[in-house]
Amino acid sequence: MTHPRRRLVIVVRADPVICGHSGEARNLAEVALTRGFDDVRLLTWPIPTLQAAGLPLKPLDRLLPYSAGITVERPEPVGDYRVPDGRHQAGLTGRLVELLAEPLRTTCLSMYLAPHTAVVVDAVAAARAAGFAPDVHTIAKAVGSDVTNVIRSCLREGRFGAATVLFTTFLANDEVVAVSEYTREEIVASAEQVDAHCGTTFAEQCRRRVTVSYPPIDSAAFLDPDPAQVDAALARRGLERDGYILFLSRVTRAKGIHDLLAAFGRMRCRSRVKLAVVGTGPALEQVRAAAEGDDRVVLFTDVDDQEKPLLMRGCAAYVLPTKPEPEFVETFGIALAEKMLSGGGPIVTTTTGGTLEAVGDTAVVIEPGDVAGLVAAVDRVVLDMPAAERQDLELRARARAMSFDRVAVFDSLFPQGTPVVASH
C-alpha cells in the first residue's frame, strides 16, 4: 500500500451547491493532482444539510465526478438535538484534526470565512495543543460574499464583537487571500471601520498581507464546444442560435433579474429573440410569476455543468445586470469569465463590484439599476452591432479569460517549492 506524502484539504461548500467557490474548489483540487499533491480532500457539508439550508443546488443525478485521488468528505454532525447549532461545524473540525494528526505535509485552504476558516484555525490549534505537531500551512480565501454579506452585516448591525472574531480568524492563517481587488479593498475598508470603533489594527495588517487570487476556471470545459452538441442542446430546449438572450446565474435580485425582466418587456429585439433564464435561487418563484403568460420568456432550472457552455455559445447576448444589494455584491463574476471562454454573443453587464476585473474592455457595460440603459445596450448588441465588432469582442474576451485558467491560478496560489511554514 502506497502512503500519501503531500495532502491538500479544501474546506468549502462544495457541489452540489451552485456558487462560485464550489467550482473554484473543484478546479483547484483537479490541478493539485498534477502538482505533487497525492491526497486531495474536499471537506464539506452533508447533502441533507445543504438542502435544509435552502441553498440553490445542482441536479444531484448529474453532478460531474471528481478525478481519482480527490476525496469528498461530508462529516456527520457531532452531538444531538440539544446542540441546536454548531454540530456540523464540530464534525468538520473534528475530522480535520484527525487528518492533521497524521504525519503528512498538509496545506489547508478555506473558502468562505464563516465558518470554514474557523474550522481550519480551530482544528490547527487543537492539533497543536494535543501535541500532534502538524506540518501544516493554512490559506484563507475571502471569496467575496463572506465580506459583502457576513462582515458588512456585522457592521450594519453594530456587532463589532462578531466582526472582531472574523478578522482575528482570517488573519490567524499563514496566508490571506481575496478573490478580487475589489474584495481586497472591501476587506480593508471594513477593517478600518472596526479599528475606528474598537481600537484594533486590522486594516494595517490587511493592507500588508492580503493578496489577490482570481477564481480558477477549467478553460478546457468552455473553449470550442462541439457545434453539433450546441445545436442538439438548443433543439432540446426549443432554442435557436442567436435566437435568445441568456441570463445564466443564481436567480436573485442582486443578479439583476428583475431589472432584466422589466427591460426585456421594452426591448425592440424581443420580437426576434427570447429571454432564457437559466438557474435557480430565492427569486425564482417571483420571476416565474412575472413571466407567466409571456411566451418570449423561458425558464430552465435543470441545466448542468456540461450544458452550460453550450447555451452560452449559442446565445445572441449574455446579460448579467448585477447590482449591489445589502446581502450581496458581485465581487468578480465567474459566469462572466466562463461566458468569455465559451464564445457566442457579446456580454452586457454592469459596473458593480469586481465585474470589470473579469470583463475588462471586452463587454458592453452599463450602470447598475439603469433599466433604460439596459434596454438600449441589449437592443444595440442584438440588432445593430456589426459582425466585425461582435467578433472582436469575442476574441478579446476569450484571450482575457485565459488568464483565469485554473492551472495558472493554482500555480500562483501554490508556488512549487514553497516550504511549509507553520503558523504560531
CSV table of C-alpha atoms in Angstrom, one decimal:
chain,number,residue,atom,x,y,z
A,1,MET,CA,0.0,0.0,0.0
A,2,THR,CA,1.4,3.4,-1.0
A,3,HIS,CA,1.1,6.1,1.6
A,4,PRO,CA,0.5,9.7,0.5
A,5,ARG,CA,3.2,12.2,1.0
A,6,ARG,CA,1.5,15.6,0.4
A,7,ARG,CA,-2.1,16.5,1.2
A,8,LEU,CA,-4.3,19.4,0.2
A,9,VAL,CA,-7.5,19.9,2.2
A,10,ILE,CA,-10.1,22.4,1.0
A,11,VAL,CA,-12.8,23.3,3.4
A,12,VAL,CA,-15.7,24.7,1.4
A,13,ARG,CA,-19.3,24.5,0.4
A,14,ALA,CA,-18.7,22.0,-2.4
A,15,ASP,CA,-21.0,20.5,-5.1
A,16,PRO,CA,-24.0,20.3,-5.3
A,17,VAL,CA,-24.1,24.0,-4.2
A,18,ILE,CA,-24.5,26.4,-7.0
A,19,CYS,CA,-21.9,29.0,-6.1
A,20,GLY,CA,-18.6,30.2,-7.4
A,21,HIS,CA,-16.4,28.8,-4.7
A,22,SER,CA,-17.7,25.2,-5.2
A,23,GLY,CA,-16.4,25.5,-8.7
A,24,GLU,CA,-13.2,27.1,-7.5
A,25,ALA,CA,-12.6,24.2,-5.1
A,26,ARG,CA,-13.2,21.6,-7.8
A,27,ASN,CA,-10.7,23.3,-10.2
A,28,LEU,CA,-8.0,23.7,-7.6
A,29,ALA,CA,-8.4,20.1,-6.5
A,30,GLU,CA,-8.1,18.8,-10.1
A,31,VAL,CA,-4.9,20.8,-10.7
A,32,ALA,CA,-3.5,19.7,-7.3
A,33,LEU,CA,-3.3,16.2,-8.6
A,34,THR,CA,-0.9,17.3,-11.3
A,35,ARG,CA,1.3,19.4,-8.9
A,36,GLY,CA,2.6,16.9,-6.4
A,37,PHE,CA,-0.4,16.5,-4.1
A,38,ASP,CA,-1.2,12.8,-3.9
A,39,ASP,CA,-4.0,13.1,-1.4
A,40,VAL,CA,-6.7,15.8,-2.1
A,41,ARG,CA,-9.7,16.2,0.0
A,42,LEU,CA,-12.8,18.5,0.0
A,43,LEU,CA,-14.2,18.8,3.5
A,44,THR,CA,-17.8,19.9,3.2
A,45,TRP,CA,-21.4,19.5,4.4
A,46,PRO,CA,-23.8,16.6,4.3
A,47,ILE,CA,-26.2,17.0,1.4
A,48,PRO,CA,-29.4,16.9,3.6
A,49,THR,CA,-27.9,19.9,5.5
A,50,LEU,CA,-27.4,21.8,2.3
A,51,GLN,CA,-30.9,21.0,1.2
A,52,ALA,CA,-32.3,22.1,4.5
A,53,ALA,CA,-30.4,25.4,4.3
A,54,GLY,CA,-32.4,26.4,1.2
A,55,LEU,CA,-29.2,26.8,-0.9
A,56,PRO,CA,-29.6,26.6,-4.7
A,57,LEU,CA,-28.4,23.1,-5.7
A,58,LYS,CA,-27.4,21.4,-9.0
A,59,PRO,CA,-29.4,18.3,-10.0
A,60,LEU,CA,-27.9,15.5,-7.8
A,61,ASP,CA,-28.1,12.9,-10.6
A,62,ARG,CA,-25.9,14.9,-13.0
A,63,LEU,CA,-23.0,16.1,-10.8
A,64,LEU,CA,-19.7,15.8,-12.6
A,65,PRO,CA,-17.4,13.2,-11.0
A,66,TYR,CA,-14.1,14.2,-9.5
A,67,SER,CA,-10.9,12.6,-10.7
A,68,ALA,CA,-9.4,9.6,-8.8
A,69,GLY,CA,-7.3,10.9,-6.0
A,70,ILE,CA,-9.9,13.5,-4.9
A,71,THR,CA,-12.0,12.5,-1.8
A,72,VAL,CA,-15.1,14.4,-0.9
A,73,GLU,CA,-15.8,14.1,2.9
A,74,ARG,CA,-19.1,15.1,4.4
A,75,PRO,CA,-18.7,14.5,8.2
A,76,GLU,CA,-21.9,13.8,10.2
A,77,PRO,CA,-22.8,16.3,12.9
A,78,VAL,CA,-21.4,15.8,16.5
A,79,GLY,CA,-24.0,15.6,19.3
A,80,ASP,CA,-27.7,15.6,19.2
A,81,TYR,CA,-30.7,17.9,19.3
A,82,ARG,CA,-29.5,19.5,22.5
A,83,VAL,CA,-26.8,21.2,20.4
A,84,PRO,CA,-29.0,23.3,18.2
A,85,ASP,CA,-26.2,24.8,16.1
A,86,GLY,CA,-22.6,24.0,15.7
A,87,ARG,CA,-23.0,20.2,15.4
A,88,HIS,CA,-21.9,20.2,11.8
A,89,GLN,CA,-19.1,22.6,12.3
A,90,ALA,CA,-17.8,20.3,15.2
A,91,GLY,CA,-17.9,17.4,12.7
A,92,LEU,CA,-15.8,19.3,10.2
A,93,THR,CA,-13.4,20.5,12.8
A,94,GLY,CA,-13.0,17.1,14.4
A,95,ARG,CA,-12.4,15.4,11.0
A,96,LEU,CA,-9.7,17.9,10.1
A,97,VAL,CA,-8.0,17.3,13.5
A,98,GLU,CA,-7.9,13.6,12.6
A,99,LEU,CA,-6.3,14.4,9.3
A,100,LEU,CA,-3.8,16.8,10.9
A,101,ALA,CA,-2.8,14.1,13.4
A,102,GLU,CA,-1.3,12.1,10.6
A,103,PRO,CA,2.4,12.8,9.9
A,104,LEU,CA,1.8,14.2,6.5
A,105,ARG,CA,2.8,17.5,5.0
A,106,THR,CA,-0.6,19.3,4.6
A,107,THR,CA,-1.9,22.5,3.1
A,108,CYS,CA,-5.3,23.7,4.2
A,109,LEU,CA,-7.3,26.1,2.1
A,110,SER,CA,-10.6,27.5,3.5
A,111,MET,CA,-13.0,29.4,1.3
A,112,TYR,CA,-15.7,31.5,3.0
A,113,LEU,CA,-14.6,32.8,6.3
A,114,ALA,CA,-17.7,31.8,8.4
A,115,PRO,CA,-17.4,29.1,9.3
A,116,HIS,CA,-14.9,27.4,7.1
A,117,THR,CA,-11.8,29.4,8.1
A,118,ALA,CA,-12.9,29.0,11.8
A,119,VAL,CA,-12.9,25.2,11.2
A,120,VAL,CA,-9.3,25.3,10.0
A,121,VAL,CA,-8.0,27.7,12.7
A,122,ASP,CA,-9.7,25.7,15.5
A,123,ALA,CA,-8.5,22.4,14.1
A,124,VAL,CA,-4.9,23.5,13.8
A,125,ALA,CA,-5.0,25.0,17.3
A,126,ALA,CA,-6.5,21.7,18.7
A,127,ALA,CA,-4.0,19.5,16.9
A,128,ARG,CA,-1.1,21.6,18.3
A,129,ALA,CA,-2.5,21.7,21.8
A,130,ALA,CA,-2.9,17.9,21.7
A,131,GLY,CA,0.8,17.5,20.8
A,132,PHE,CA,0.3,16.3,17.2
A,133,ALA,CA,2.7,18.9,15.8
A,134,PRO,CA,1.0,19.1,12.4
A,135,ASP,CA,3.2,20.0,9.4
A,136,VAL,CA,0.6,22.4,8.0
A,137,HIS,CA,0.3,25.6,6.0
A,138,THR,CA,-3.0,27.4,6.1
A,139,ILE,CA,-4.5,29.7,3.4
A,140,ALA,CA,-7.8,31.6,4.0
A,141,LYS,CA,-9.5,32.9,0.8
A,142,ALA,CA,-12.2,35.5,1.2
A,143,VAL,CA,-14.4,34.7,-1.8
A,144,GLY,CA,-16.4,37.9,-1.7
A,145,SER,CA,-19.8,37.2,-0.3
A,146,ASP,CA,-18.3,36.4,3.1
A,147,VAL,CA,-17.2,40.1,3.1
A,148,THR,CA,-20.2,41.7,1.4
A,149,ASN,CA,-22.6,39.5,3.4
A,150,VAL,CA,-21.2,38.4,6.8
A,151,ILE,CA,-18.8,41.2,7.7
A,152,ARG,CA,-21.0,44.0,6.3
A,153,SER,CA,-24.0,42.7,8.2
A,154,CYS,CA,-21.9,42.9,11.4
A,155,LEU,CA,-21.0,46.5,10.7
A,156,ARG,CA,-24.6,47.5,9.7
A,157,GLU,CA,-25.9,46.0,13.0
A,158,GLY,CA,-23.1,47.3,15.2
A,159,ARG,CA,-22.0,43.8,16.1
A,160,PHE,CA,-18.3,44.7,16.4
A,161,GLY,CA,-17.5,41.7,18.6
A,162,ALA,CA,-18.6,39.3,15.7
A,163,ALA,CA,-16.6,41.4,13.2
A,164,THR,CA,-13.5,41.2,15.5
A,165,VAL,CA,-13.8,37.4,15.6
A,166,LEU,CA,-14.0,37.3,11.8
A,167,PHE,CA,-10.9,39.4,11.3
A,168,THR,CA,-8.8,37.6,14.0
A,169,THR,CA,-9.8,34.3,12.5
A,170,PHE,CA,-8.9,35.4,9.0
A,171,LEU,CA,-5.6,36.9,10.0
A,172,ALA,CA,-4.6,33.8,12.0
A,173,ASN,CA,-3.8,32.0,8.8
A,174,ASP,CA,-0.3,31.8,7.2
A,175,GLU,CA,-1.7,33.4,4.0
A,176,VAL,CA,-4.8,35.5,3.5
A,177,VAL,CA,-6.2,36.0,0.0
A,178,ALA,CA,-9.1,37.8,-1.7
A,179,VAL,CA,-10.9,36.7,-4.8
A,180,SER,CA,-10.5,40.1,-6.5
A,181,GLU,CA,-9.0,43.6,-5.9
A,182,TYR,CA,-12.5,44.9,-5.2
A,183,THR,CA,-12.8,42.3,-2.4
A,184,ARG,CA,-9.4,43.2,-1.0
A,185,GLU,CA,-10.4,46.9,-0.9
A,186,GLU,CA,-13.7,45.9,0.8
A,187,ILE,CA,-11.8,43.9,3.4
A,188,VAL,CA,-9.5,46.9,4.2
A,189,ALA,CA,-12.4,49.3,4.3
A,190,SER,CA,-14.4,47.1,6.7
A,191,ALA,CA,-11.3,46.6,8.9
A,192,GLU,CA,-10.9,50.4,9.1
A,193,GLN,CA,-14.4,50.7,10.5
A,194,VAL,CA,-13.7,48.0,13.1
A,195,ASP,CA,-10.5,49.7,14.0
A,196,ALA,CA,-12.2,53.1,14.4
A,197,HIS,CA,-14.7,51.6,16.8
A,198,CYS,CA,-12.6,49.1,18.7
A,199,GLY,CA,-9.0,50.5,18.5
A,200,THR,CA,-7.7,47.4,16.7
A,201,THR,CA,-5.1,47.3,13.9
A,202,PHE,CA,-6.8,45.0,11.4
A,203,ALA,CA,-6.7,47.5,8.5
A,204,GLU,CA,-2.9,47.8,8.6
A,205,GLN,CA,-2.5,44.0,8.7
A,206,CYS,CA,-4.9,43.5,5.8
A,207,ARG,CA,-3.3,46.2,3.7
A,208,ARG,CA,0.1,44.5,4.2
A,209,ARG,CA,-0.9,40.8,4.0
A,210,VAL,CA,-4.0,40.3,1.8
A,211,THR,CA,-3.2,39.3,-1.8
A,212,VAL,CA,-5.5,38.7,-4.8
A,213,SER,CA,-6.1,35.3,-6.4
A,214,TYR,CA,-8.8,35.3,-9.1
A,215,PRO,CA,-11.2,32.4,-9.4
A,216,PRO,CA,-9.7,29.3,-11.2
A,217,ILE,CA,-11.7,28.2,-14.2
A,218,ASP,CA,-11.4,25.0,-16.2
A,219,SER,CA,-11.0,26.7,-19.6
A,220,ALA,CA,-11.0,23.4,-21.5
A,221,ALA,CA,-14.6,22.8,-20.4
A,222,PHE,CA,-15.7,26.0,-22.2
A,223,LEU,CA,-13.4,26.5,-25.2
A,224,ASP,CA,-14.6,25.5,-28.6
A,225,PRO,CA,-17.7,23.5,-27.8
A,226,ASP,CA,-18.7,21.0,-30.5
A,227,PRO,CA,-21.1,22.8,-32.9
A,228,ALA,CA,-23.2,19.6,-33.2
A,229,GLN,CA,-23.6,19.5,-29.4
A,230,VAL,CA,-24.5,23.1,-29.3
A,231,ASP,CA,-27.3,22.6,-31.9
A,232,ALA,CA,-28.5,19.5,-30.1
A,233,ALA,CA,-28.7,21.3,-26.7
A,234,LEU,CA,-30.6,24.2,-28.2
A,235,ALA,CA,-33.0,21.9,-30.0
A,236,ARG,CA,-33.8,20.1,-26.8
A,237,ARG,CA,-34.6,23.4,-25.2
A,238,GLY,CA,-36.6,24.8,-28.1
A,239,LEU,CA,-34.0,27.5,-28.8
A,240,GLU,CA,-32.1,28.6,-31.9
A,241,ARG,CA,-28.6,30.0,-32.4
A,242,ASP,CA,-28.7,33.8,-31.9
A,243,GLY,CA,-32.3,33.4,-31.1
A,244,TYR,CA,-32.2,34.2,-27.4
A,245,ILE,CA,-30.7,36.4,-24.7
A,246,LEU,CA,-29.2,34.3,-21.9
A,247,PHE,CA,-29.3,35.0,-18.2
A,248,LEU,CA,-27.4,32.2,-16.5
A,249,SER,CA,-26.8,32.8,-12.9
A,250,ARG,CA,-28.4,32.4,-9.5
A,251,VAL,CA,-31.9,33.8,-9.7
A,252,THR,CA,-31.8,36.5,-7.1
A,253,ARG,CA,-32.4,40.3,-7.0
A,254,ALA,CA,-28.7,41.1,-6.7
A,255,LYS,CA,-28.0,39.5,-10.1
A,256,GLY,CA,-30.4,42.0,-11.7
A,257,ILE,CA,-33.0,39.5,-12.9
A,258,HIS,CA,-35.9,41.9,-12.0
A,259,ASP,CA,-34.3,44.7,-14.0
A,260,LEU,CA,-33.7,42.3,-16.9
A,261,LEU,CA,-37.4,41.2,-17.0
A,262,ALA,CA,-38.6,44.8,-16.9
A,263,ALA,CA,-36.1,45.8,-19.6
A,264,PHE,CA,-37.0,42.8,-21.9
A,265,GLY,CA,-40.6,44.0,-22.0
A,266,ARG,CA,-39.4,47.2,-23.6
A,267,MET,CA,-36.8,45.9,-26.0
A,268,ARG,CA,-37.2,46.2,-29.7
A,269,CYS,CA,-35.3,42.9,-30.1
A,270,ARG,CA,-37.9,40.8,-28.2
A,271,SER,CA,-39.7,40.2,-31.5
A,272,ARG,CA,-36.5,38.5,-32.7
A,273,VAL,CA,-35.1,36.8,-29.6
A,274,LYS,CA,-36.4,35.0,-26.5
A,275,LEU,CA,-35.2,35.6,-23.0
A,276,ALA,CA,-33.8,32.4,-21.5
A,277,VAL,CA,-33.5,32.5,-17.7
A,278,VAL,CA,-31.3,29.6,-16.6
A,279,GLY,CA,-30.7,28.8,-12.9
A,280,THR,CA,-32.4,28.7,-9.6
A,281,GLY,CA,-32.4,30.8,-6.5
A,282,PRO,CA,-34.6,32.7,-4.0
A,283,ALA,CA,-36.3,34.9,-6.6
A,284,LEU,CA,-37.2,32.0,-8.9
A,285,GLU,CA,-40.9,32.0,-8.0
A,286,GLN,CA,-41.2,35.7,-8.3
A,287,VAL,CA,-39.6,35.5,-11.8
A,288,ARG,CA,-41.8,32.6,-12.8
A,289,ALA,CA,-44.9,34.6,-11.8
A,290,ALA,CA,-43.7,37.8,-13.6
A,291,ALA,CA,-43.0,35.8,-16.8
A,292,GLU,CA,-46.3,33.9,-16.7
A,293,GLY,CA,-48.2,34.5,-19.9
A,294,ASP,CA,-45.1,35.8,-21.8
A,295,ASP,CA,-44.1,33.1,-24.3
A,296,ARG,CA,-41.0,35.1,-25.1
A,297,VAL,CA,-39.5,34.2,-21.7
A,298,VAL,CA,-38.4,30.7,-20.9
A,299,LEU,CA,-37.1,29.3,-17.6
A,300,PHE,CA,-34.7,26.3,-17.2
A,301,THR,CA,-33.8,25.1,-13.7
A,302,ASP,CA,-32.1,21.8,-14.6
A,303,VAL,CA,-29.1,22.9,-16.7
A,304,ASP,CA,-25.9,21.0,-15.6
A,305,ASP,CA,-22.3,22.0,-16.0
A,306,GLN,CA,-21.9,20.2,-19.3
A,307,GLU,CA,-24.8,22.0,-20.9
A,308,LYS,CA,-23.9,25.4,-19.6
A,309,PRO,CA,-21.1,26.3,-22.2
A,310,LEU,CA,-23.4,25.0,-25.0
A,311,LEU,CA,-26.1,27.5,-24.1
A,312,MET,CA,-23.5,30.3,-23.6
A,313,ARG,CA,-22.1,29.6,-27.1
A,314,GLY,CA,-25.4,29.7,-28.9
A,315,CYS,CA,-26.9,33.0,-27.4
A,316,ALA,CA,-27.3,36.3,-29.1
A,317,ALA,CA,-26.1,38.0,-26.0
A,318,TYR,CA,-25.3,37.1,-22.4
A,319,VAL,CA,-26.8,39.6,-19.9
A,320,LEU,CA,-25.9,39.8,-16.2
A,321,PRO,CA,-27.2,43.2,-14.9
A,322,THR,CA,-25.9,42.6,-11.4
A,323,LYS,CA,-26.3,45.3,-8.8
A,324,PRO,CA,-25.3,45.9,-5.2
A,325,GLU,CA,-27.8,44.8,-2.6
A,326,PRO,CA,-27.3,44.7,1.2
A,327,GLU,CA,-26.8,40.9,1.2
A,328,PHE,CA,-24.7,40.5,-1.9
A,329,VAL,CA,-22.4,42.4,-4.2
A,330,GLU,CA,-20.8,40.8,-7.3
A,331,THR,CA,-17.2,40.6,-6.3
A,332,PHE,CA,-15.9,39.1,-9.6
A,333,GLY,CA,-18.4,37.3,-11.7
A,334,ILE,CA,-17.2,33.8,-12.5
A,335,ALA,CA,-20.1,33.2,-15.0
A,336,LEU,CA,-18.8,36.2,-17.0
A,337,ALA,CA,-15.4,34.7,-17.4
A,338,GLU,CA,-16.9,31.3,-18.3
A,339,LYS,CA,-19.0,33.1,-21.0
A,340,MET,CA,-15.9,34.9,-22.3
A,341,LEU,CA,-14.3,31.5,-22.8
A,342,SER,CA,-17.4,29.9,-24.5
A,343,GLY,CA,-17.7,32.5,-27.2
A,344,GLY,CA,-21.1,33.4,-28.8
A,345,GLY,CA,-22.8,36.7,-28.5
A,346,PRO,CA,-21.4,39.7,-26.6
A,347,ILE,CA,-21.7,40.2,-22.8
A,348,VAL,CA,-23.8,43.0,-21.3
A,349,THR,CA,-23.1,43.7,-17.7
A,350,THR,CA,-22.7,46.4,-15.1
A,351,THR,CA,-20.0,48.2,-13.2
A,352,THR,CA,-20.9,46.5,-9.9
A,353,GLY,CA,-18.2,45.4,-7.6
A,354,GLY,CA,-15.4,43.4,-9.3
A,355,THR,CA,-17.2,42.7,-12.7
A,356,LEU,CA,-14.7,44.9,-14.6
A,357,GLU,CA,-11.9,42.9,-13.3
A,358,ALA,CA,-13.5,39.9,-15.1
A,359,VAL,CA,-14.5,41.5,-18.4
A,360,GLY,CA,-12.1,44.5,-18.8
A,361,ASP,CA,-12.9,46.3,-22.0
A,362,THR,CA,-14.4,43.2,-23.7
A,363,ALA,CA,-18.1,43.7,-22.7
A,364,VAL,CA,-20.9,46.3,-23.1
A,365,VAL,CA,-21.1,47.9,-19.7
A,366,ILE,CA,-23.9,50.0,-18.1
A,367,GLU,CA,-24.5,51.4,-14.7
A,368,PRO,CA,-26.3,49.1,-12.2
A,369,GLY,CA,-30.0,49.6,-12.0
A,370,ASP,CA,-30.2,51.5,-15.2
A,371,VAL,CA,-33.2,49.8,-16.9
A,372,ALA,CA,-33.3,52.2,-19.8
A,373,GLY,CA,-29.6,51.8,-20.4
A,374,LEU,CA,-30.1,48.0,-20.3
A,375,VAL,CA,-32.8,48.2,-23.0
A,376,ALA,CA,-30.6,50.3,-25.2
A,377,ALA,CA,-27.5,48.1,-24.7
A,378,VAL,CA,-29.2,44.8,-25.5
A,379,ASP,CA,-31.0,46.2,-28.5
A,380,ARG,CA,-27.7,47.6,-29.9
A,381,VAL,CA,-25.9,44.2,-29.3
A,382,VAL,CA,-28.7,42.1,-30.9
A,383,LEU,CA,-30.0,44.4,-33.6
A,384,ASP,CA,-27.3,46.9,-34.5
A,385,MET,CA,-23.8,45.7,-33.6
A,386,PRO,CA,-21.7,44.9,-36.8
A,387,ALA,CA,-20.5,41.4,-37.1
A,388,ALA,CA,-16.9,42.6,-37.1
A,389,GLU,CA,-17.4,44.3,-33.7
A,390,ARG,CA,-19.1,41.2,-32.3
A,391,GLN,CA,-16.2,39.0,-33.4
A,392,ASP,CA,-13.6,41.5,-32.0
A,393,LEU,CA,-15.3,41.4,-28.6
A,394,GLU,CA,-15.5,37.6,-28.6
A,395,LEU,CA,-11.8,37.1,-29.5
A,396,ARG,CA,-10.5,39.7,-27.0
A,397,ALA,CA,-12.8,38.3,-24.3
A,398,ARG,CA,-11.5,34.8,-24.8
A,399,ALA,CA,-7.9,35.9,-24.6
A,400,ARG,CA,-8.5,37.8,-21.4
A,401,ALA,CA,-10.4,35.0,-19.7
A,402,MET,CA,-7.5,32.6,-20.3
A,403,SER,CA,-5.6,34.5,-17.6
A,404,PHE,CA,-8.1,32.9,-15.2
A,405,ASP,CA,-7.3,29.3,-16.3
A,406,ARG,CA,-7.2,27.0,-13.3
A,407,VAL,CA,-3.6,25.9,-13.9
A,408,ALA,CA,-2.2,29.5,-13.9
A,409,VAL,CA,-4.3,30.4,-10.9
A,410,PHE,CA,-3.2,27.3,-9.0
A,411,ASP,CA,0.5,27.8,-9.7
A,412,SER,CA,0.2,31.4,-8.4
A,413,LEU,CA,-1.6,30.4,-5.2
A,414,PHE,CA,0.5,27.4,-4.5
A,415,PRO,CA,4.0,28.1,-5.8
A,416,GLN,CA,6.1,25.0,-6.3
A,417,GLY,CA,8.9,24.6,-3.9
A,418,THR,CA,7.5,26.9,-1.3
A,419,PRO,CA,8.3,25.4,2.1
A,420,VAL,CA,5.6,24.8,4.7
A,421,VAL,CA,6.0,27.4,7.4
A,422,ALA,CA,3.9,26.6,10.5
A,423,SER,CA,1.9,29.5,11.9
A,424,HIS,CA,2.1,30.2,15.6
